[in-house]
Amino acid sequence: MPELPEAETISRGLDVFLAGRTVARVTVLRPDVVANAGLRAAGRAGRKRCEEAAGVARSASGLAAAEGKRVRAVGRRGKNVVVLLDDEDRIVVNLGMTGRLLPSPGSRPPPSARHCAVFVHLEGGGAVAYDDVRRFGRLSYVPRRDWPAWSARLGPEPLAPSFTARRLQRILESSKSPVRSLLLDQRKIAGIGNIYAVESLWHAAVHPMRRANEFSARAAVRLHRCLRRVLREAIRAQGTTLRNYLTASGQPGGFGPALRAYGSVGNPCPRCAAAIERIVFGGRSAFLCPHCQALPPAADR
DNA sequence: CATACGTCCTGCCAGC
DNA sequence: TGCTGGCAGGACGTAT
């Protein structure tokens, strides 16, 4: 659930807390949240097999390589929080559904970290807990030389100045998928999850199942504008808390009341008062106004 | 190659 | 009251 705005909010808060600090010790309590960057990513079973074959002990996770290194800064790539170390190796945190990074002034996980999976002690006191109820999240240690390839697996940053309407239009043209599926594809555009995809499409008045390659230039420009506006405003509000997302300072996000369609089945559309509907495709819920976001008639498609 | 679908994981909540 | 079953979904593996 943490998407770009949540990852951005967390990385800003964590940067204040971590920049200049040195990692003393990394304790892995739940080995399954640690992805080994050196191995082909695989499903749980697959990764287990790889690690056994390679003789990788669970704690050798690679995260231990961070011990003794100073944190230069904390940033973000897509939905990932990226801890940049002084030697330009990185700890990349994908928060999955329920992952949280909770700083603590003491040497124990904060009380809110009830499902602490990884615990990072800092020299001179203080710590950061990686807490994740469902353990869909992953922590990876990415050495400096692997970073370009790692980052290249992701599409462009939607808030970067280089992400123009024209760029979005080209991405849309490249796929016959429903636009919501394309927006969720991290290889095409980085950082968008279901909430902001659904919200952007409501603002742009486009049906989530509209085929990406059927966008007019005008509709592409409109989606580009709505997408960026929604992401920016969500960052300003420090993200959306639906379940358990918290900022680095332990606050819930404030974007919930700004949601127009997501999760509001049956509520009147704020634009036209028609009842918001829920549909399911690609294994996920989408919410839309059947009036404002109508699919064009089949003859036009 | 591109697209579609199943899988993992557990807290929560509706329904009986 | 207590149990069950369905639901949430990011990202990867497998199937088409």
mmCIF file of C-alpha atoms (C1' of nucleotides) in Angstrom:
data_model
loop_
_atom_site.group_PDB
_atom_site.id
_atom_site.type_symbol
_atom_site.label_atom_id
_atom_site.label_comp_id
_atom_site.label_asym_id
_atom_site.label_seq_id
_atom_site.Cartn_x
_atom_site.Cartn_y
_atom_site.Cartn_z
ATOM 1 C CA MET A 1 0.000 0.000 0.000
ATOM 2 C CA PRO A 2 2.809 2.393 0.534
ATOM 3 C CA GLU A 3 3.177 3.959 -2.891
ATOM 4 C CA LEU A 4 5.290 6.831 -4.148
ATOM 5 C CA PRO A 5 3.893 9.532 -1.809
ATOM 6 C CA GLU A 6 4.254 7.295 1.244
ATOM 7 C CA ALA A 7 7.791 6.222 0.278
ATOM 8 C CA GLU A 8 8.689 9.875 -0.331
ATOM 9 C CA THR A 9 7.307 10.914 3.054
ATOM 10 C CA ILE A 10 9.105 8.112 4.855
ATOM 11 C CA SER A 11 12.390 8.786 3.086
ATOM 12 C CA ARG A 12 12.269 12.484 3.989
ATOM 13 C CA GLY A 13 11.608 11.713 7.626
ATOM 14 C CA LEU A 14 14.211 8.984 7.742
ATOM 15 C CA ASP A 15 16.812 11.188 6.095
ATOM 16 C CA VAL A 16 16.565 13.610 9.006
ATOM 17 C CA PHE A 17 16.969 10.749 11.426
ATOM 18 C CA LEU A 18 19.666 8.735 9.646
ATOM 19 C CA ALA A 19 21.898 11.053 7.622
ATOM 20 C CA GLY A 20 25.364 11.079 9.121
ATOM 21 C CA ARG A 21 24.677 8.151 11.437
ATOM 22 C CA THR A 22 26.663 4.928 11.308
ATOM 23 C CA VAL A 23 25.123 1.465 11.201
ATOM 24 C CA ALA A 24 26.351 -0.556 14.153
ATOM 25 C CA ARG A 25 24.541 -3.822 13.730
ATOM 26 C CA VAL A 26 21.778 -5.322 11.627
ATOM 27 C CA THR A 27 19.597 -7.973 13.253
ATOM 28 C CA VAL A 28 17.382 -10.028 10.974
ATOM 29 C CA LEU A 29 14.454 -11.467 12.897
ATOM 30 C CA ARG A 30 12.464 -12.551 9.850
ATOM 31 C CA PRO A 31 14.839 -13.822 7.154
ATOM 32 C CA ASP A 32 12.098 -14.061 4.562
ATOM 33 C CA VAL A 33 11.941 -10.272 4.188
ATOM 34 C CA VAL A 34 15.553 -10.120 3.110
ATOM 35 C CA ALA A 35 16.124 -10.450 -0.614
ATOM 36 C CA ASN A 36 19.591 -11.372 -1.669
ATOM 37 C CA ALA A 37 20.496 -8.957 -4.425
ATOM 38 C CA GLY A 38 23.160 -11.262 -5.755
ATOM 39 C CA LEU A 39 20.682 -13.988 -6.561
ATOM 40 C CA ARG A 40 17.923 -14.006 -9.078
ATOM 41 C CA ALA A 41 14.839 -12.814 -7.332
ATOM 42 C CA ALA A 42 12.527 -15.724 -6.857
ATOM 43 C CA GLY A 43 9.417 -16.671 -4.995
ATOM 44 C CA ARG A 44 9.778 -17.759 -1.427
ATOM 45 C CA ALA A 45 10.426 -21.388 -2.298
ATOM 46 C CA GLY A 46 12.684 -20.491 -5.189
ATOM 47 C CA ARG A 47 14.770 -18.134 -3.156
ATOM 48 C CA LYS A 48 15.100 -20.684 -0.407
ATOM 49 C CA ARG A 49 16.408 -23.192 -2.932
ATOM 50 C CA CYS A 50 18.873 -20.657 -4.327
ATOM 51 C CA GLU A 51 20.199 -19.800 -0.908
ATOM 52 C CA GLU A 52 20.644 -23.402 0.049
ATOM 53 C CA ALA A 53 22.435 -24.131 -3.200
ATOM 54 C CA ALA A 54 24.664 -21.102 -2.799
ATOM 55 C CA GLY A 55 25.285 -21.885 0.839
ATOM 56 C CA VAL A 56 23.947 -18.516 1.904
ATOM 57 C CA ALA A 57 23.215 -18.513 5.601
ATOM 58 C CA ARG A 58 20.021 -16.686 6.406
ATOM 59 C CA SER A 59 21.720 -13.869 8.259
ATOM 60 C CA ALA A 60 24.337 -13.454 5.601
ATOM 61 C CA SER A 61 21.478 -11.714 3.903
ATOM 62 C CA GLY A 62 23.982 -9.155 2.703
ATOM 63 C CA LEU A 63 22.520 -6.547 5.018
ATOM 64 C CA ALA A 64 25.396 -7.195 7.399
ATOM 65 C CA ALA A 65 27.618 -5.505 4.827
ATOM 66 C CA ALA A 66 26.101 -2.223 5.996
ATOM 67 C CA GLU A 67 27.617 -2.587 9.439
ATOM 68 C CA GLY A 68 30.238 0.023 10.138
ATOM 69 C CA LYS A 69 29.114 2.219 7.243
ATOM 70 C CA ARG A 70 27.826 5.749 7.529
ATOM 71 C CA VAL A 71 24.490 6.773 6.024
ATOM 72 C CA ARG A 72 24.949 9.568 3.528
ATOM 73 C CA ALA A 73 21.289 10.182 2.776
ATOM 74 C CA VAL A 74 17.896 8.525 2.465
ATOM 75 C CA GLY A 75 16.018 8.869 -0.796
ATOM 76 C CA ARG A 76 13.466 7.084 -2.903
ATOM 77 C CA ARG A 77 13.132 5.274 -6.210
ATOM 78 C CA GLY A 78 9.568 4.418 -7.188
ATOM 79 C CA LYS A 79 7.954 2.931 -4.109
ATOM 80 C CA ASN A 80 11.313 1.994 -2.638
ATOM 81 C CA VAL A 81 13.029 3.773 0.222
ATOM 82 C CA VAL A 82 16.741 3.896 -0.562
ATOM 83 C CA VAL A 83 19.351 4.266 2.162
ATOM 84 C CA LEU A 84 22.537 5.525 0.535
ATOM 85 C CA LEU A 85 25.694 4.596 2.409
ATOM 86 C CA ASP A 86 28.965 6.486 2.267
ATOM 87 C CA ASP A 87 30.559 4.030 -0.156
ATOM 88 C CA GLU A 88 27.454 4.283 -2.373
ATOM 89 C CA ASP A 89 26.249 0.814 -1.554
ATOM 90 C CA ARG A 90 22.553 0.951 -0.749
ATOM 91 C CA ILE A 91 19.936 -0.670 1.404
ATOM 92 C CA VAL A 92 16.742 -0.714 -0.637
ATOM 93 C CA VAL A 93 13.481 -1.146 1.215
ATOM 94 C CA ASN A 94 10.374 -2.187 -0.657
ATOM 95 C CA LEU A 95 7.572 -1.769 1.857
ATOM 96 C CA GLY A 96 5.153 -4.111 0.139
ATOM 97 C CA MET A 97 1.703 -3.857 1.667
ATOM 98 C CA THR A 98 2.326 -3.286 5.329
ATOM 99 C CA GLY A 99 6.024 -2.496 5.710
ATOM 100 C CA ARG A 100 6.975 0.360 8.029
ATOM 101 C CA LEU A 101 10.287 1.960 8.944
ATOM 102 C CA LEU A 102 10.063 3.080 12.538
ATOM 103 C CA PRO A 103 12.915 5.054 14.091
ATOM 104 C CA SER A 104 13.535 4.647 17.760
ATOM 105 C CA PRO A 105 15.675 6.758 20.081
ATOM 106 C CA GLY A 106 16.501 3.757 22.234
ATOM 107 C CA SER A 107 18.102 0.434 21.543
ATOM 108 C CA ARG A 108 14.878 -1.531 21.294
ATOM 109 C CA PRO A 109 12.110 -1.518 18.693
ATOM 110 C CA PRO A 110 9.404 1.068 19.416
ATOM 111 C CA PRO A 111 6.178 -0.345 20.882
ATOM 112 C CA SER A 112 4.412 0.164 17.550
ATOM 113 C CA ALA A 113 6.792 -2.351 15.915
ATOM 114 C CA ARG A 114 4.775 -5.385 16.885
ATOM 115 C CA HIS A 115 5.994 -7.339 13.862
ATOM 116 C CA CYS A 116 9.590 -6.277 13.739
ATOM 117 C CA ALA A 117 11.377 -8.147 10.934
ATOM 118 C CA VAL A 118 14.723 -6.332 10.803
ATOM 119 C CA PHE A 119 16.326 -4.132 13.414
ATOM 120 C CA VAL A 120 19.168 -1.732 12.656
ATOM 121 C CA HIS A 121 21.225 -0.417 15.564
ATOM 122 C CA LEU A 122 23.110 2.831 15.145
ATOM 123 C CA GLU A 123 26.409 3.767 16.672
ATOM 124 C CA GLY A 124 25.954 6.210 19.496
ATOM 125 C CA GLY A 125 22.405 5.007 20.212
ATOM 126 C CA GLY A 126 19.135 4.893 18.375
ATOM 127 C CA ALA A 127 17.807 2.366 15.911
ATOM 128 C CA VAL A 128 15.397 1.798 13.053
ATOM 129 C CA ALA A 129 12.918 -1.066 13.043
ATOM 130 C CA TYR A 130 11.556 -2.568 9.861
ATOM 131 C CA ASP A 131 8.084 -3.734 10.851
ATOM 132 C CA ASP A 132 5.894 -5.744 8.492
ATOM 133 C CA VAL A 133 2.799 -7.707 9.498
ATOM 134 C CA ARG A 134 2.313 -9.474 6.194
ATOM 135 C CA ARG A 135 5.937 -9.638 5.168
ATOM 136 C CA PHE A 136 5.265 -8.752 1.553
ATOM 137 C CA GLY A 137 8.050 -6.195 1.839
ATOM 138 C CA ARG A 138 11.702 -6.838 0.986
ATOM 139 C CA LEU A 139 15.017 -5.382 2.048
ATOM 140 C CA SER A 140 17.878 -5.685 -0.390
ATOM 141 C CA TYR A 141 21.500 -4.783 -0.104
ATOM 142 C CA VAL A 142 22.538 -3.336 -3.443
ATOM 143 C CA PRO A 143 26.285 -2.791 -3.934
ATOM 144 C CA ARG A 144 27.284 0.369 -5.751
ATOM 145 C CA ARG A 145 28.101 -1.424 -9.016
ATOM 146 C CA ASP A 146 24.691 -3.123 -9.108
ATOM 147 C CA TRP A 147 22.676 0.038 -8.613
ATOM 148 C CA PRO A 148 22.406 1.159 -12.251
ATOM 149 C CA ALA A 149 20.993 -2.222 -13.278
ATOM 150 C CA TRP A 150 18.742 -2.328 -10.249
ATOM 151 C CA SER A 151 17.335 1.101 -10.945
ATOM 152 C CA ALA A 152 16.984 0.418 -14.655
ATOM 153 C CA ARG A 153 14.393 -2.272 -13.980
ATOM 154 C CA LEU A 154 12.030 0.505 -12.987
ATOM 155 C CA GLY A 155 10.329 2.951 -15.286
ATOM 156 C CA PRO A 156 10.688 6.728 -15.081
ATOM 157 C CA GLU A 157 9.833 8.777 -12.017
ATOM 158 C CA PRO A 158 6.454 10.361 -12.678
ATOM 159 C CA LEU A 159 7.361 13.558 -10.815
ATOM 160 C CA ALA A 160 10.692 14.080 -12.562
ATOM 161 C CA PRO A 161 10.814 17.082 -14.908
ATOM 162 C CA SER A 162 11.717 14.683 -17.720
ATOM 163 C CA PHE A 163 8.407 12.876 -17.296
ATOM 164 C CA THR A 164 6.486 14.949 -19.791
ATOM 165 C CA ALA A 165 3.017 14.403 -21.184
ATOM 166 C CA ARG A 166 4.696 13.282 -24.377
ATOM 167 C CA ARG A 167 6.640 10.665 -22.448
ATOM 168 C CA LEU A 168 3.443 9.358 -20.877
ATOM 169 C CA GLN A 169 1.788 9.328 -24.258
ATOM 170 C CA ARG A 170 4.562 7.140 -25.654
ATOM 171 C CA ILE A 171 4.243 4.760 -22.711
ATOM 172 C CA LEU A 172 0.484 4.561 -23.242
ATOM 173 C CA GLU A 173 0.984 3.821 -26.922
ATOM 174 C CA SER A 174 3.257 0.918 -26.054
ATOM 175 C CA SER A 175 0.561 -1.200 -24.437
ATOM 176 C CA LYS A 176 -2.830 -2.661 -25.163
ATOM 177 C CA SER A 177 -3.442 -3.295 -21.467
ATOM 178 C CA PRO A 178 -6.121 -1.552 -19.485
ATOM 179 C CA VAL A 179 -4.643 1.761 -18.377
ATOM 180 C CA ARG A 180 -4.953 0.876 -14.689
ATOM 181 C CA SER A 181 -2.802 -2.241 -15.257
ATOM 182 C CA LEU A 182 -0.230 -0.181 -17.101
ATOM 183 C CA LEU A 183 -0.086 2.421 -14.338
ATOM 184 C CA LEU A 184 0.601 -0.359 -11.830
ATOM 185 C CA ASP A 185 3.440 -1.799 -13.918
ATOM 186 C CA GLN A 186 6.611 -0.563 -12.229
ATOM 187 C CA ARG A 187 8.656 -1.207 -15.370
ATOM 188 C CA LYS A 188 6.566 1.320 -17.270
ATOM 189 C CA ILE A 189 6.259 4.022 -14.610
ATOM 190 C CA ALA A 190 7.724 3.775 -11.112
ATOM 191 C CA GLY A 191 5.841 4.364 -7.898
ATOM 192 C CA ILE A 192 2.154 4.149 -8.701
ATOM 193 C CA GLY A 193 -0.022 1.679 -6.816
ATOM 194 C CA ASN A 194 -3.706 0.953 -6.844
ATOM 195 C CA ILE A 195 -4.848 3.920 -4.774
ATOM 196 C CA TYR A 196 -3.172 6.629 -6.830
ATOM 197 C CA ALA A 197 -3.895 4.871 -10.114
ATOM 198 C CA VAL A 198 -7.591 4.765 -9.262
ATOM 199 C CA GLU A 199 -7.630 8.353 -7.990
ATOM 200 C CA SER A 200 -5.745 9.756 -10.984
ATOM 201 C CA LEU A 201 -8.129 8.012 -13.348
ATOM 202 C CA TRP A 202 -11.113 9.444 -11.522
ATOM 203 C CA HIS A 203 -9.635 12.948 -11.778
ATOM 204 C CA ALA A 204 -8.868 12.417 -15.446
ATOM 205 C CA ALA A 205 -12.369 10.995 -15.993
ATOM 206 C CA VAL A 206 -10.998 7.873 -17.657
ATOM 207 C CA HIS A 207 -12.334 4.355 -17.154
ATOM 208 C CA PRO A 208 -9.700 2.121 -15.493
ATOM 209 C CA MET A 209 -10.205 -0.510 -18.200
ATOM 210 C CA ARG A 210 -9.659 1.901 -21.046
ATOM 211 C CA ARG A 211 -7.003 0.399 -23.319
ATOM 212 C CA ALA A 212 -3.767 2.335 -22.926
ATOM 213 C CA ASN A 213 -3.092 2.542 -26.651
ATOM 214 C CA GLU A 214 -6.517 4.036 -27.297
ATOM 215 C CA PHE A 215 -5.815 7.304 -25.533
ATOM 216 C CA SER A 216 -6.141 10.467 -27.539
ATOM 217 C CA ALA A 217 -3.315 12.972 -27.184
ATOM 218 C CA ARG A 218 -5.674 15.175 -25.240
ATOM 219 C CA ALA A 219 -6.605 12.411 -22.803
ATOM 220 C CA ALA A 220 -2.930 11.564 -22.317
ATOM 221 C CA VAL A 221 -2.161 15.167 -21.414
ATOM 222 C CA ARG A 222 -5.055 15.190 -18.986
ATOM 223 C CA LEU A 223 -3.973 11.963 -17.318
ATOM 224 C CA HIS A 224 -0.421 13.273 -17.068
ATOM 225 C CA ARG A 225 -1.628 16.393 -15.302
ATOM 226 C CA CYS A 226 -3.964 14.504 -12.947
ATOM 227 C CA LEU A 227 -1.408 11.861 -12.103
ATOM 228 C CA ARG A 228 1.211 14.397 -11.122
ATOM 229 C CA ARG A 229 -1.220 16.572 -9.246
ATOM 230 C CA VAL A 230 -2.561 13.665 -7.212
ATOM 231 C CA LEU A 231 0.942 12.445 -6.358
ATOM 232 C CA ARG A 232 2.112 15.925 -5.363
ATOM 233 C CA GLU A 233 -0.911 16.599 -3.214
ATOM 234 C CA ALA A 234 -0.606 13.214 -1.560
ATOM 235 C CA ILE A 235 3.022 13.972 -0.715
ATOM 236 C CA ARG A 236 1.954 17.292 0.725
ATOM 237 C CA ALA A 237 -0.566 15.444 2.909
ATOM 238 C CA GLN A 238 2.134 12.925 3.880
ATOM 239 C CA GLY A 239 0.435 10.039 2.158
ATOM 240 C CA THR A 240 -2.685 7.963 2.683
ATOM 241 C CA THR A 241 -3.240 5.784 5.725
ATOM 242 C CA LEU A 242 -5.793 3.065 5.057
ATOM 243 C CA ARG A 243 -4.461 0.395 7.341
ATOM 244 C CA ASN A 244 -1.199 0.807 9.098
ATOM 245 C CA TYR A 245 1.030 3.172 7.148
ATOM 246 C CA LEU A 246 2.864 5.650 9.369
ATOM 247 C CA THR A 247 5.343 8.395 8.550
ATOM 248 C CA ALA A 248 8.828 8.186 10.027
ATOM 249 C CA SER A 249 7.589 10.340 12.894
ATOM 250 C CA GLY A 250 4.806 7.895 13.615
ATOM 251 C CA GLN A 251 1.917 9.946 12.228
ATOM 252 C CA PRO A 252 -0.775 8.628 9.894
ATOM 253 C CA GLY A 253 -0.992 10.202 6.439
ATOM 254 C CA GLY A 254 -3.577 12.891 5.818
ATOM 255 C CA PHE A 255 -4.637 12.198 2.236
ATOM 256 C CA GLY A 256 -7.548 9.906 3.128
ATOM 257 C CA PRO A 257 -10.217 12.629 3.046
ATOM 258 C CA ALA A 258 -8.964 13.723 -0.373
ATOM 259 C CA LEU A 259 -9.738 10.339 -1.939
ATOM 260 C CA ARG A 260 -12.568 10.728 -4.415
ATOM 261 C CA ALA A 261 -13.209 7.209 -5.641
ATOM 262 C CA TYR A 262 -10.928 4.696 -3.942
ATOM 263 C CA GLY A 263 -12.852 2.648 -1.402
ATOM 264 C CA SER A 264 -16.062 4.641 -1.672
ATOM 265 C CA VAL A 265 -18.470 2.181 -3.301
ATOM 266 C CA GLY A 266 -21.994 3.559 -3.296
ATOM 267 C CA ASN A 267 -20.985 7.070 -2.316
ATOM 268 C CA PRO A 268 -22.011 9.855 -4.681
ATOM 269 C CA CYS A 269 -19.368 10.875 -7.201
ATOM 270 C CA PRO A 270 -18.101 14.293 -6.067
ATOM 271 C CA ARG A 271 -18.389 15.475 -9.669
ATOM 272 C CA CYS A 272 -21.763 14.193 -10.813
ATOM 273 C CA ALA A 273 -23.345 12.417 -7.816
ATOM 274 C CA ALA A 274 -23.706 9.065 -9.581
ATOM 275 C CA ALA A 275 -22.900 6.155 -7.251
ATOM 276 C CA ILE A 276 -19.263 5.068 -7.284
ATOM 277 C CA GLU A 277 -18.850 1.463 -8.427
ATOM 278 C CA ARG A 278 -16.286 -1.205 -7.694
ATOM 279 C CA ILE A 279 -15.028 -3.508 -10.410
ATOM 280 C CA VAL A 280 -12.367 -6.179 -10.246
ATOM 281 C CA PHE A 281 -9.824 -6.960 -12.930
ATOM 282 C CA GLY A 282 -6.201 -7.943 -12.907
ATOM 283 C CA GLY A 283 -6.925 -9.380 -9.488
ATOM 284 C CA ARG A 284 -7.500 -5.971 -7.963
ATOM 285 C CA SER A 285 -10.371 -3.672 -7.131
ATOM 286 C CA ALA A 286 -10.869 -0.521 -9.085
ATOM 287 C CA PHE A 287 -13.335 2.201 -8.203
ATOM 288 C CA LEU A 288 -14.946 4.482 -10.698
ATOM 289 C CA CYS A 289 -17.844 6.733 -11.468
ATOM 290 C CA PRO A 290 -19.871 4.950 -14.159
ATOM 291 C CA HIS A 291 -21.070 8.307 -15.477
ATOM 292 C CA CYS A 292 -17.922 10.465 -15.578
ATOM 293 C CA GLN A 293 -15.613 7.573 -16.422
ATOM 294 C CA ALA A 294 -17.743 5.737 -18.937
ATOM 295 C CA LEU A 295 -15.966 3.626 -21.516
ATOM 296 C CA PRO A 296 -16.498 4.945 -25.024
ATOM 297 C CA PRO A 297 -18.989 2.906 -27.046
ATOM 298 C CA ALA A 298 -17.497 -0.211 -28.644
ATOM 299 C CA ALA A 299 -17.789 1.307 -32.113
ATOM 300 C CA ASP A 300 -15.323 4.052 -31.133
ATOM 301 C CA ARG A 301 -12.790 1.522 -29.897
ATOM 302 C "C1'" DC B 1 7.494 -10.784 -26.840
ATOM 303 C "C1'" DA B 2 3.471 -9.152 -24.407
ATOM 304 C "C1'" DT B 3 -0.139 -9.909 -21.554
ATOM 305 C "C1'" DA B 4 -2.842 -12.550 -17.870
ATOM 306 C "C1'" DC B 5 -3.196 -14.999 -13.764
ATOM 307 C "C1'" DG B 6 -1.784 -17.399 -9.360
ATOM 308 C "C1'" DT B 7 0.890 -17.011 -5.142
ATOM 309 C "C1'" DC B 8 2.456 -15.354 -0.772
ATOM 310 C "C1'" DC B 9 0.875 -13.421 4.250
ATOM 311 C "C1'" DT B 10 -2.098 -12.175 8.209
ATOM 312 C "C1'" DG B 11 -5.350 -8.804 10.382
ATOM 313 C "C1'" DC B 12 -9.796 -7.556 10.031
ATOM 314 C "C1'" DC B 13 -14.674 -7.816 9.591
ATOM 315 C "C1'" DA B 14 -19.191 -9.478 7.924
ATOM 316 C "C1'" DG B 15 -22.097 -13.187 8.567
ATOM 317 C "C1'" DC B 16 -23.914 -17.094 10.842
ATOM 318 C "C1'" DT C 1 -19.840 -15.494 21.671
ATOM 319 C "C1'" DG C 2 -16.833 -17.702 18.672
ATOM 320 C "C1'" DC C 3 -15.744 -19.377 14.441
ATOM 321 C "C1'" DT C 4 -15.179 -19.170 9.346
ATOM 322 C "C1'" DG C 5 -14.370 -17.352 4.952
ATOM 323 C "C1'" DG C 6 -13.371 -13.655 2.104
ATOM 324 C "C1'" DC C 7 -10.775 -9.693 1.288
ATOM 325 C "C1'" DA C 8 -6.786 -6.452 0.900
ATOM 326 C "C1'" DG C 9 -2.593 -6.137 -2.779
ATOM 327 C "C1'" DG C 10 3.047 -5.477 -4.575
ATOM 328 C "C1'" DA C 11 5.891 -8.035 -7.124
ATOM 329 C "C1'" DC C 12 7.413 -12.075 -8.773
ATOM 330 C "C1'" DG C 13 6.835 -16.823 -11.238
ATOM 331 C "C1'" DT C 14 4.403 -19.311 -14.436
ATOM 332 C "C1'" DA C 15 1.110 -19.926 -18.154
ATOM 333 C "C1'" DT C 16 -0.967 -18.550 -22.457
#
